[in-house]
mmCIF file with all atom_site columns, C-alpha atoms in Angstrom:
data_model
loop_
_atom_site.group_PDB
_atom_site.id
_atom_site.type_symbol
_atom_site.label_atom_id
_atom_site.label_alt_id
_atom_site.label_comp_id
_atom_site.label_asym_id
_atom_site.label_entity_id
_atom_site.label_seq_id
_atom_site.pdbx_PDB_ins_code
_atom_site.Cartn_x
_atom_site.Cartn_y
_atom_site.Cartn_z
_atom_site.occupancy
_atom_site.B_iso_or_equiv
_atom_site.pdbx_formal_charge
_atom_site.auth_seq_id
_atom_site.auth_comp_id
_atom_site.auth_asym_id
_atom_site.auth_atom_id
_atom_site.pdbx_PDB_model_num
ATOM 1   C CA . UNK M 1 1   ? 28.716  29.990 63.379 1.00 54.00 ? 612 UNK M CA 1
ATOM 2   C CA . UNK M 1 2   ? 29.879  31.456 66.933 1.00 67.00 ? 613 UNK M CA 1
ATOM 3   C CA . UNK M 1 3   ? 29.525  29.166 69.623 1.00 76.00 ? 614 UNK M CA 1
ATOM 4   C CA . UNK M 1 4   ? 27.118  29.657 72.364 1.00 83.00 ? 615 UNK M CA 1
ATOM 5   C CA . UNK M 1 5   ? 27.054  27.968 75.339 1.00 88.00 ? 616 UNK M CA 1
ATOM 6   C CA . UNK M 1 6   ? 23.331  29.193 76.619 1.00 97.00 ? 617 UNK M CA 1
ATOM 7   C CA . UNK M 1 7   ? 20.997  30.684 74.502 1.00 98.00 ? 618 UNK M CA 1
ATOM 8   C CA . UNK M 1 8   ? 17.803  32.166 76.004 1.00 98.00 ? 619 UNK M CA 1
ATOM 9   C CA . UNK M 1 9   ? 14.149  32.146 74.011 1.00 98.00 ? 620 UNK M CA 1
ATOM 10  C CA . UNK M 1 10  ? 11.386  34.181 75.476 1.00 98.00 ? 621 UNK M CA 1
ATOM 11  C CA . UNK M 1 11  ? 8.498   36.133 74.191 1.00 98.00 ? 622 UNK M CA 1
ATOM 12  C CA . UNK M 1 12  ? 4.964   36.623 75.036 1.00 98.00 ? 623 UNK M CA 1
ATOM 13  C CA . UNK M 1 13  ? 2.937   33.386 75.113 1.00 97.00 ? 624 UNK M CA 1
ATOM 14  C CA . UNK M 1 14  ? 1.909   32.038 71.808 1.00 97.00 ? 625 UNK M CA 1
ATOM 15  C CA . UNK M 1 15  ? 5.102   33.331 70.043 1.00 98.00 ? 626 UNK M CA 1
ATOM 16  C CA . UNK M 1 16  ? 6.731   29.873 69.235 1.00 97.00 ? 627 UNK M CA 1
ATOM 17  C CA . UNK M 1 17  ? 9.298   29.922 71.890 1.00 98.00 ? 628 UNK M CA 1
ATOM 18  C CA . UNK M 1 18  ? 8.830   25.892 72.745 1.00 98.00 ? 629 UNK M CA 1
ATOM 19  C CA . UNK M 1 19  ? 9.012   25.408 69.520 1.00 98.00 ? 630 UNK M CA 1
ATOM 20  C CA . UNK M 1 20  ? 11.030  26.909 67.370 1.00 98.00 ? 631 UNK M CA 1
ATOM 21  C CA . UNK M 1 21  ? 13.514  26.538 70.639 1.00 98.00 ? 632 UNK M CA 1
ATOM 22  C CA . UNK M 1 22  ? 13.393  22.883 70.533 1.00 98.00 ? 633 UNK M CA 1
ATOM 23  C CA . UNK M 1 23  ? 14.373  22.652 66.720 1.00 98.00 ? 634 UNK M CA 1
ATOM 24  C CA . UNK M 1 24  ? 17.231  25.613 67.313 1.00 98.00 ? 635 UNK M CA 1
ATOM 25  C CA . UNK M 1 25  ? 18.773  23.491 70.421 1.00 98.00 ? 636 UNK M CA 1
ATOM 26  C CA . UNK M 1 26  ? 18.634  20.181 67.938 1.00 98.00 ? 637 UNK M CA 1
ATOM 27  C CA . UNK M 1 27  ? 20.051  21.812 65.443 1.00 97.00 ? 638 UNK M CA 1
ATOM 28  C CA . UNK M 1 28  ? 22.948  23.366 67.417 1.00 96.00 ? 639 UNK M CA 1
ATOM 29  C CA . UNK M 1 29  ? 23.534  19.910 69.240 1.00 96.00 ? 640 UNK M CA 1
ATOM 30  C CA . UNK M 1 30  ? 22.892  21.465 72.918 1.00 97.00 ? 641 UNK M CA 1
ATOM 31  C CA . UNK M 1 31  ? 20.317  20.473 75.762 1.00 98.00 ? 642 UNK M CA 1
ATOM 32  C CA . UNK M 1 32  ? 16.648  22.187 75.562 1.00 98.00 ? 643 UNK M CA 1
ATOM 33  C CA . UNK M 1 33  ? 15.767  23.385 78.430 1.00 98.00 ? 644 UNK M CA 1
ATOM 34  C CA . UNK M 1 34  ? 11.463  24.240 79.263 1.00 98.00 ? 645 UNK M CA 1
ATOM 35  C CA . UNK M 1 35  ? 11.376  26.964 82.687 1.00 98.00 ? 646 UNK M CA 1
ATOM 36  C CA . UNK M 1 36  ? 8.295   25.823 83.509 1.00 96.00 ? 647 UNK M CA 1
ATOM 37  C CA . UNK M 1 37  ? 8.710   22.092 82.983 1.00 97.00 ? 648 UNK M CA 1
ATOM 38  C CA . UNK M 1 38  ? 11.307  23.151 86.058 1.00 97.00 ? 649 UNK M CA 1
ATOM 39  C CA . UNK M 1 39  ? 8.883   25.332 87.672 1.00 97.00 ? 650 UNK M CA 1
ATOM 40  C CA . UNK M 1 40  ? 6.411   22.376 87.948 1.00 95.00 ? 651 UNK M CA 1
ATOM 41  C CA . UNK M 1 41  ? 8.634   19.338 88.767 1.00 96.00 ? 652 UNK M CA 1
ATOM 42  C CA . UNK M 1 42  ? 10.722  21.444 91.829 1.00 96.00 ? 653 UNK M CA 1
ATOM 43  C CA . UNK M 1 43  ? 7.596   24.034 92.680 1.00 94.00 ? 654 UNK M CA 1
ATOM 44  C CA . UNK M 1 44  ? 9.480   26.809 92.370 1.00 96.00 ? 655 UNK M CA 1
ATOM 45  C CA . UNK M 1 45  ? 6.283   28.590 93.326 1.00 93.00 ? 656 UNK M CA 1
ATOM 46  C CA . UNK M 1 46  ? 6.360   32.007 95.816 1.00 90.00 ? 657 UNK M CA 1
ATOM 47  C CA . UNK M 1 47  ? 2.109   31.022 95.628 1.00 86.00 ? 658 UNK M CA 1
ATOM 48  C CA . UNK M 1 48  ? 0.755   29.578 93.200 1.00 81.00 ? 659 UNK M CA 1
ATOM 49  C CA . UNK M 1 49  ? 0.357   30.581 90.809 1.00 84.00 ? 660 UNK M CA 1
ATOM 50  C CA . UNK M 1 50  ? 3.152   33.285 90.904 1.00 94.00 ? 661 UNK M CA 1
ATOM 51  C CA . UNK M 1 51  ? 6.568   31.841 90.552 1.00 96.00 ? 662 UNK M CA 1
ATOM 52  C CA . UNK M 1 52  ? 9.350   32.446 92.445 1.00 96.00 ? 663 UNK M CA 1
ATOM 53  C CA . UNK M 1 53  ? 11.600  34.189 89.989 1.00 97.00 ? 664 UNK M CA 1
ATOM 54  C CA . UNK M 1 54  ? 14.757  34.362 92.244 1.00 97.00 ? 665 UNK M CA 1
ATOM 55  C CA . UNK M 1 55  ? 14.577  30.697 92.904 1.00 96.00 ? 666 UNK M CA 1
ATOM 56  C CA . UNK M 1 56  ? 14.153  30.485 89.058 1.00 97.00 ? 667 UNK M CA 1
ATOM 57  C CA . UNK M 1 57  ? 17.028  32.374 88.361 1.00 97.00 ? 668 UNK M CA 1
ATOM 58  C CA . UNK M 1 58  ? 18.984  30.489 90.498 1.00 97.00 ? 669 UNK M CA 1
ATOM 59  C CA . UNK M 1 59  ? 17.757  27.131 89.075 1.00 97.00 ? 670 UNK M CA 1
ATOM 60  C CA . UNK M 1 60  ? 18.861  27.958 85.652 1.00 97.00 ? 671 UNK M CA 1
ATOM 61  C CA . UNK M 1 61  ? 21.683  29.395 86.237 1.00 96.00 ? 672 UNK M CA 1
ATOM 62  C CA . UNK M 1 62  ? 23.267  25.648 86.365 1.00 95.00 ? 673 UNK M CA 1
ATOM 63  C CA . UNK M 1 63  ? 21.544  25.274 82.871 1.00 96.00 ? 674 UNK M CA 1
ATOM 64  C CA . UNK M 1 64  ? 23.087  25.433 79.375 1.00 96.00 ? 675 UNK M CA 1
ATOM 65  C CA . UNK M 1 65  ? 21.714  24.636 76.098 1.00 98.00 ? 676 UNK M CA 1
ATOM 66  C CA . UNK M 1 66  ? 18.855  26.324 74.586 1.00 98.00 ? 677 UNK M CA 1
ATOM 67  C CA . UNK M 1 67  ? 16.388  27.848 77.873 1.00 98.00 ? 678 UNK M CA 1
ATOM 68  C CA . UNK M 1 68  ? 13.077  28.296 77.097 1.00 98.00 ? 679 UNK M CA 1
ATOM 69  C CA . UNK M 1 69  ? 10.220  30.332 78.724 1.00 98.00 ? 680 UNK M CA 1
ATOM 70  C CA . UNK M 1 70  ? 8.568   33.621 78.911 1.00 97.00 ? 681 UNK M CA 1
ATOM 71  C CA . UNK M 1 71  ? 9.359   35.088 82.279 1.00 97.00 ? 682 UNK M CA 1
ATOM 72  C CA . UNK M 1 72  ? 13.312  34.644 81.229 1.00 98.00 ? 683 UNK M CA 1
ATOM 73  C CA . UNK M 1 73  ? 12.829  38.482 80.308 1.00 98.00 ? 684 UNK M CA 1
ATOM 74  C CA . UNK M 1 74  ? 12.171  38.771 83.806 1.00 97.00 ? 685 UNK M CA 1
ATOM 75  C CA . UNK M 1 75  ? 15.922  38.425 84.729 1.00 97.00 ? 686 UNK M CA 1
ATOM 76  C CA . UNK M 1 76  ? 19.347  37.890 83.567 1.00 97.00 ? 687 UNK M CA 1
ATOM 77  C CA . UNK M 1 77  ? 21.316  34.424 83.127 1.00 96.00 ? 688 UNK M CA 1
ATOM 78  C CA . UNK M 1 78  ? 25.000  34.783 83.018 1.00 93.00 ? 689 UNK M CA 1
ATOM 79  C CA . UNK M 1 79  ? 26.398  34.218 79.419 1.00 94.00 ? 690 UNK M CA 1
ATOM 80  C CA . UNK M 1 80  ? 23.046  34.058 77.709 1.00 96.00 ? 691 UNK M CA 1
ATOM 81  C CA . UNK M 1 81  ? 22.228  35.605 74.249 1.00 97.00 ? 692 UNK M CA 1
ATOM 82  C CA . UNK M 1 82  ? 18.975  36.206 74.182 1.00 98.00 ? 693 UNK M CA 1
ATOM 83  C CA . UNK M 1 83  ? 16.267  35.103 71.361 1.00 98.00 ? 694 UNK M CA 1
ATOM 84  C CA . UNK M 1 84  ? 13.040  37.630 71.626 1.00 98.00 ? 695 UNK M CA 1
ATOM 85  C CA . UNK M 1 85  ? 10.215  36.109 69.574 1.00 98.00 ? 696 UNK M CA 1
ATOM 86  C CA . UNK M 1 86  ? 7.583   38.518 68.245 1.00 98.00 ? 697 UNK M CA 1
ATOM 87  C CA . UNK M 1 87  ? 4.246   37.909 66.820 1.00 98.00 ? 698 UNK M CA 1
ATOM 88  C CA . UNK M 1 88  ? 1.793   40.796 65.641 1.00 97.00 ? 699 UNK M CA 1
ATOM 89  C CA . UNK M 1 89  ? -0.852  40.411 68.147 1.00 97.00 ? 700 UNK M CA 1
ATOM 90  C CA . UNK M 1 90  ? -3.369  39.783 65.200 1.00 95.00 ? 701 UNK M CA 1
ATOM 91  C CA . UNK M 1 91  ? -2.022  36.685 64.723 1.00 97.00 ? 702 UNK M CA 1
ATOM 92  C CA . UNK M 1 92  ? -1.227  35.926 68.364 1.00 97.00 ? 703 UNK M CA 1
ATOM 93  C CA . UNK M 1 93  ? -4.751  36.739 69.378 1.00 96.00 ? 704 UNK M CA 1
ATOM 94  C CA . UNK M 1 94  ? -5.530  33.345 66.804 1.00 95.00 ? 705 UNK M CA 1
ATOM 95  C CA . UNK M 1 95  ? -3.185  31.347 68.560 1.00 95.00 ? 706 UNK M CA 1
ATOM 96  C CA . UNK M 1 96  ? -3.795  32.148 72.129 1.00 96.00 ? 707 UNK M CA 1
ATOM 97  C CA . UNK M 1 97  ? -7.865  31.796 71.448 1.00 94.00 ? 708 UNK M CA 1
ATOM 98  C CA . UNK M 1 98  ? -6.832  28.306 70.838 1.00 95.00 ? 709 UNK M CA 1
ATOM 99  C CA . UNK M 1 99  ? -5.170  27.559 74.230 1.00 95.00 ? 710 UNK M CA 1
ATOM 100 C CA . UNK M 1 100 ? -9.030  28.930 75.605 1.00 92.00 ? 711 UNK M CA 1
ATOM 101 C CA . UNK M 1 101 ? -7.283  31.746 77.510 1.00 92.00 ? 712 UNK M CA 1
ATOM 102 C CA . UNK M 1 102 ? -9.842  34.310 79.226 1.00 93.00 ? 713 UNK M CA 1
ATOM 103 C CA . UNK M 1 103 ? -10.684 37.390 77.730 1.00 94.00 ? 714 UNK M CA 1
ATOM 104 C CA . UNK M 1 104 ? -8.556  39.554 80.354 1.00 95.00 ? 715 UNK M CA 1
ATOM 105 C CA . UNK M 1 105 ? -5.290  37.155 80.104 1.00 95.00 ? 716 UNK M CA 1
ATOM 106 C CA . UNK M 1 106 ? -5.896  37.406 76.486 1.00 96.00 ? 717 UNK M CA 1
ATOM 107 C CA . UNK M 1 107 ? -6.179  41.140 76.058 1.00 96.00 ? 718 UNK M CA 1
ATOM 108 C CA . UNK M 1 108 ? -3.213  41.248 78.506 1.00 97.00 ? 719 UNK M CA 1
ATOM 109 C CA . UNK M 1 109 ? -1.008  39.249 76.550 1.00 97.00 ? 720 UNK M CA 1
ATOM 110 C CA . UNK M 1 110 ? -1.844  40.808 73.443 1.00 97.00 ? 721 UNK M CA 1
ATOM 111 C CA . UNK M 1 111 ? -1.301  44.473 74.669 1.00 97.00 ? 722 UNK M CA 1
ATOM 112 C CA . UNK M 1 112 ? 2.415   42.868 76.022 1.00 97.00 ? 723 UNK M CA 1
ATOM 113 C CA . UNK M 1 113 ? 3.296   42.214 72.905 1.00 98.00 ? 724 UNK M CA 1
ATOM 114 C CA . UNK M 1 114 ? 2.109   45.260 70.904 1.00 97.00 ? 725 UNK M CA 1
ATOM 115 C CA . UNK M 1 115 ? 3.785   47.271 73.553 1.00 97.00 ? 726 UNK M CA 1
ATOM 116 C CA . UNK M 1 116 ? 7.407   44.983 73.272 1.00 97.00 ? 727 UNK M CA 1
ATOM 117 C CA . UNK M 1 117 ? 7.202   44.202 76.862 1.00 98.00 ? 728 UNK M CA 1
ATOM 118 C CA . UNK M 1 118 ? 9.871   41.130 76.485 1.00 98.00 ? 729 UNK M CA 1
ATOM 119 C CA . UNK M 1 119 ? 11.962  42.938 74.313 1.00 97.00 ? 730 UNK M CA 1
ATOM 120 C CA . UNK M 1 120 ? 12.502  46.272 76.764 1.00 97.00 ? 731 UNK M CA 1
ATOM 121 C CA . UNK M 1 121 ? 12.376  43.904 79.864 1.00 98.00 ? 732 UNK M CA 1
ATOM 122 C CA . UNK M 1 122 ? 15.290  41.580 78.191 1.00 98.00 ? 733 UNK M CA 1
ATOM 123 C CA . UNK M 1 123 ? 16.820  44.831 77.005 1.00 97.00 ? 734 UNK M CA 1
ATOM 124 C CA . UNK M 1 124 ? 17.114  46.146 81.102 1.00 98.00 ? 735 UNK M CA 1
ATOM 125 C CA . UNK M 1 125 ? 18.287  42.779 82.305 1.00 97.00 ? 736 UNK M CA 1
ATOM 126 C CA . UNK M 1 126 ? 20.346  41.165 79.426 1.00 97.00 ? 737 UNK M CA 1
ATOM 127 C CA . UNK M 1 127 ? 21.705  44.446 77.792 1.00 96.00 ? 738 UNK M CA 1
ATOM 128 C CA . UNK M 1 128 ? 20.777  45.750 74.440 1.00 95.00 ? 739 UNK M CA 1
ATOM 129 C CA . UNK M 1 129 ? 23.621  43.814 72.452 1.00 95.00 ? 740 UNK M CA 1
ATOM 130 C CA . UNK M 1 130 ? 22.507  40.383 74.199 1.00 96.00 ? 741 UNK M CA 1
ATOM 131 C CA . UNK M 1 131 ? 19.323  40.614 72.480 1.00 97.00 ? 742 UNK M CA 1
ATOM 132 C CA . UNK M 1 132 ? 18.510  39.468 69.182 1.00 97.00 ? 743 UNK M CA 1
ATOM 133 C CA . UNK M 1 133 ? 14.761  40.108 67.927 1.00 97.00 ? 744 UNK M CA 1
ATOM 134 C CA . UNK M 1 134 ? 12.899  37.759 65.389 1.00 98.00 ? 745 UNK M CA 1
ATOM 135 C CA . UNK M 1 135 ? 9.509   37.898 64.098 1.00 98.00 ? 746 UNK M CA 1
ATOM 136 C CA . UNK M 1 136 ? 7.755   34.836 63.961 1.00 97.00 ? 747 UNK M CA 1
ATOM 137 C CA . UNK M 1 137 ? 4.423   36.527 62.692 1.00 97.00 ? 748 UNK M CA 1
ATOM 138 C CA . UNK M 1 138 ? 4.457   35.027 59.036 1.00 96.00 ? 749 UNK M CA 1
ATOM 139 C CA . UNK M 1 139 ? 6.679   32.079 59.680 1.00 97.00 ? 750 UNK M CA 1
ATOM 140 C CA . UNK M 1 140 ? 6.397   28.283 60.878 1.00 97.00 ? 751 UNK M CA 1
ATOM 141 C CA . UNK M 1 141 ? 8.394   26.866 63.773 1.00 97.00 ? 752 UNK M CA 1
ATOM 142 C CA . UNK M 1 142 ? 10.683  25.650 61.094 1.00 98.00 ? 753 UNK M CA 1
ATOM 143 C CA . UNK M 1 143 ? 11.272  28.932 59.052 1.00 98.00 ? 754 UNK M CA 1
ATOM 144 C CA . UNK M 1 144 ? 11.424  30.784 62.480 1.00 98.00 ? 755 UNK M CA 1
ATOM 145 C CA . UNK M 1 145 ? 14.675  28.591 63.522 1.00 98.00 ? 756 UNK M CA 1
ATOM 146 C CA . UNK M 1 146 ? 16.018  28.592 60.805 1.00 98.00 ? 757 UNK M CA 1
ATOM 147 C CA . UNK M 1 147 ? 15.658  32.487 60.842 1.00 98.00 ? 758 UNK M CA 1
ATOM 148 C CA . UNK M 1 148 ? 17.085  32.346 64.013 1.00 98.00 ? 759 UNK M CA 1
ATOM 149 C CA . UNK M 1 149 ? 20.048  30.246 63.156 1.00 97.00 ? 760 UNK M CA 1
ATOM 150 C CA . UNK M 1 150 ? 20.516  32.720 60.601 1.00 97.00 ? 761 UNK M CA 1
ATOM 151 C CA . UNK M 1 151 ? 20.888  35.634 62.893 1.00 96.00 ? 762 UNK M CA 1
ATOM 152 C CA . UNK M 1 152 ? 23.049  33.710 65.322 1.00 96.00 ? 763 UNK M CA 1
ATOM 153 C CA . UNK M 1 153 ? 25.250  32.774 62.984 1.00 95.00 ? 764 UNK M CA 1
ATOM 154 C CA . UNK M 1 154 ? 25.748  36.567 61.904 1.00 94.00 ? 765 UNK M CA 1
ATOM 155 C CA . UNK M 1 155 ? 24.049  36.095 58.243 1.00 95.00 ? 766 UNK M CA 1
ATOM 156 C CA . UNK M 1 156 ? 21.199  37.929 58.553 1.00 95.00 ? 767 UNK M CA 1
ATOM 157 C CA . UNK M 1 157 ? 19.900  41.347 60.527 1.00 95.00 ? 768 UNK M CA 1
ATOM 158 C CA . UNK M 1 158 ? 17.451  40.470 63.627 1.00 94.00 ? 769 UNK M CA 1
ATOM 159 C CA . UNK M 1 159 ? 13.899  41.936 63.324 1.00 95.00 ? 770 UNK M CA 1
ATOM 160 C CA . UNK M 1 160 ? 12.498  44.969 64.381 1.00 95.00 ? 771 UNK M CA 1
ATOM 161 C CA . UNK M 1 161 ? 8.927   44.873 64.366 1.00 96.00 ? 772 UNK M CA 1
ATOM 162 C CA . UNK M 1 162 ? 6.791   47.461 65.930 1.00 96.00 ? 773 UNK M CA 1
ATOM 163 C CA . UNK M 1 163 ? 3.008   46.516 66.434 1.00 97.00 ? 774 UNK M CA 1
ATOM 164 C CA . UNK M 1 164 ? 2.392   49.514 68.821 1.00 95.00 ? 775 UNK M CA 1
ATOM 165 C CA . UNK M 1 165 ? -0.661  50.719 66.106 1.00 93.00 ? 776 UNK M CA 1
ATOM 166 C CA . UNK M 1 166 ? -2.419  47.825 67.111 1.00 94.00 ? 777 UNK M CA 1
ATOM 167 C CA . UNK M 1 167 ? -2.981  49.337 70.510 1.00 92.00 ? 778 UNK M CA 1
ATOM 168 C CA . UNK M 1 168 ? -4.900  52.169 68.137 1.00 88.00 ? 779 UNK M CA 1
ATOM 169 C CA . UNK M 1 169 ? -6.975  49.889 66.564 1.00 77.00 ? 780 UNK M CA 1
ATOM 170 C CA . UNK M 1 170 ? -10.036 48.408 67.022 1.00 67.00 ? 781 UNK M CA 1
ATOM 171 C CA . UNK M 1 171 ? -8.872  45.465 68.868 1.00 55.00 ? 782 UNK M CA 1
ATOM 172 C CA . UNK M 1 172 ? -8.481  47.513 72.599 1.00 49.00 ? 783 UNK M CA 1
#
């Protein structure tokens, strides 16, 4: 398997990123790393409850491991490859109804992900050949690191899902 010294996993909200980064830094024997775990003990805040995402930058840029969080898209990391979790948003609709989000942080976070928002804003920060994709719709946090082990480690293609049609459907 290459080695990698800092591995970022982002994604919309709901898409397994604490997760399925927690088993993929055990696995790979390096420190896991939560952004907002950081956010909250230092208050990296520019007002709450907006975060202040050059401080944040800064911050883990004296991280390595496996870095975890959804506004990582946001900006680059030196050295980072970068793991973009997908979900189709009928599925991640499920799993953010559980965390009792509002309607309008709901339907924003669903429309994020149908329209690959992570995935083009890690693609403008990161560069496209920094990114690896993996869909995380049909899979437990298990399957889902071991997917993205597989990927890492070159023996398998990343995903490419494309859940624009939901934005056609009856869910807008």
């Amino acid at each position: 398997m290459k080695r990698f010294s800092r591995i970022i996993v982002t994604g919309t909200p709901g898409t397994g990123k604490t997760s399925v980064g927690g088993l993929v830094a055990k696995e790979l024997g390096l420190p896991f790393v939560e952004a907002n775990a950081i956010v909250r003990k230092e208050k990296l805040w520019a007002r709450k409850p907006e975060v202040n995402l050059a401080k944040l930058r800064k911050r883990l840029s004296r991280e390595w491991g496996v870095i975890e969080g959804h506004l990582l898209c946001e900006f680059s990391i030196p050295g980072a490859v970068v793991l973009v979790l997908r979900c189709n948003p009928r599925v991640l609709e499920k799993r953010l109804a559980k965390r009792n989000y509002s309607r309008r942080k709901l339907k924003t976070n669903l429309e994020a992900e149908a329209i690959d928002y992570c995935m083009q804003r890690a693609e403008q920060e990161y560069g496209p050949s920094r990114i690896i994709q993996v869909d995380c719709t049909r899979l437990d946090e298990k399957a889902c690191a071991k997917r993205c082990l597989r990927v890492l480690a070159g023996k398998r293609e990343q995903d490419c899902p494309d859940f624009s049609g939901w934005l056609y459907g009856p869910n807008v």
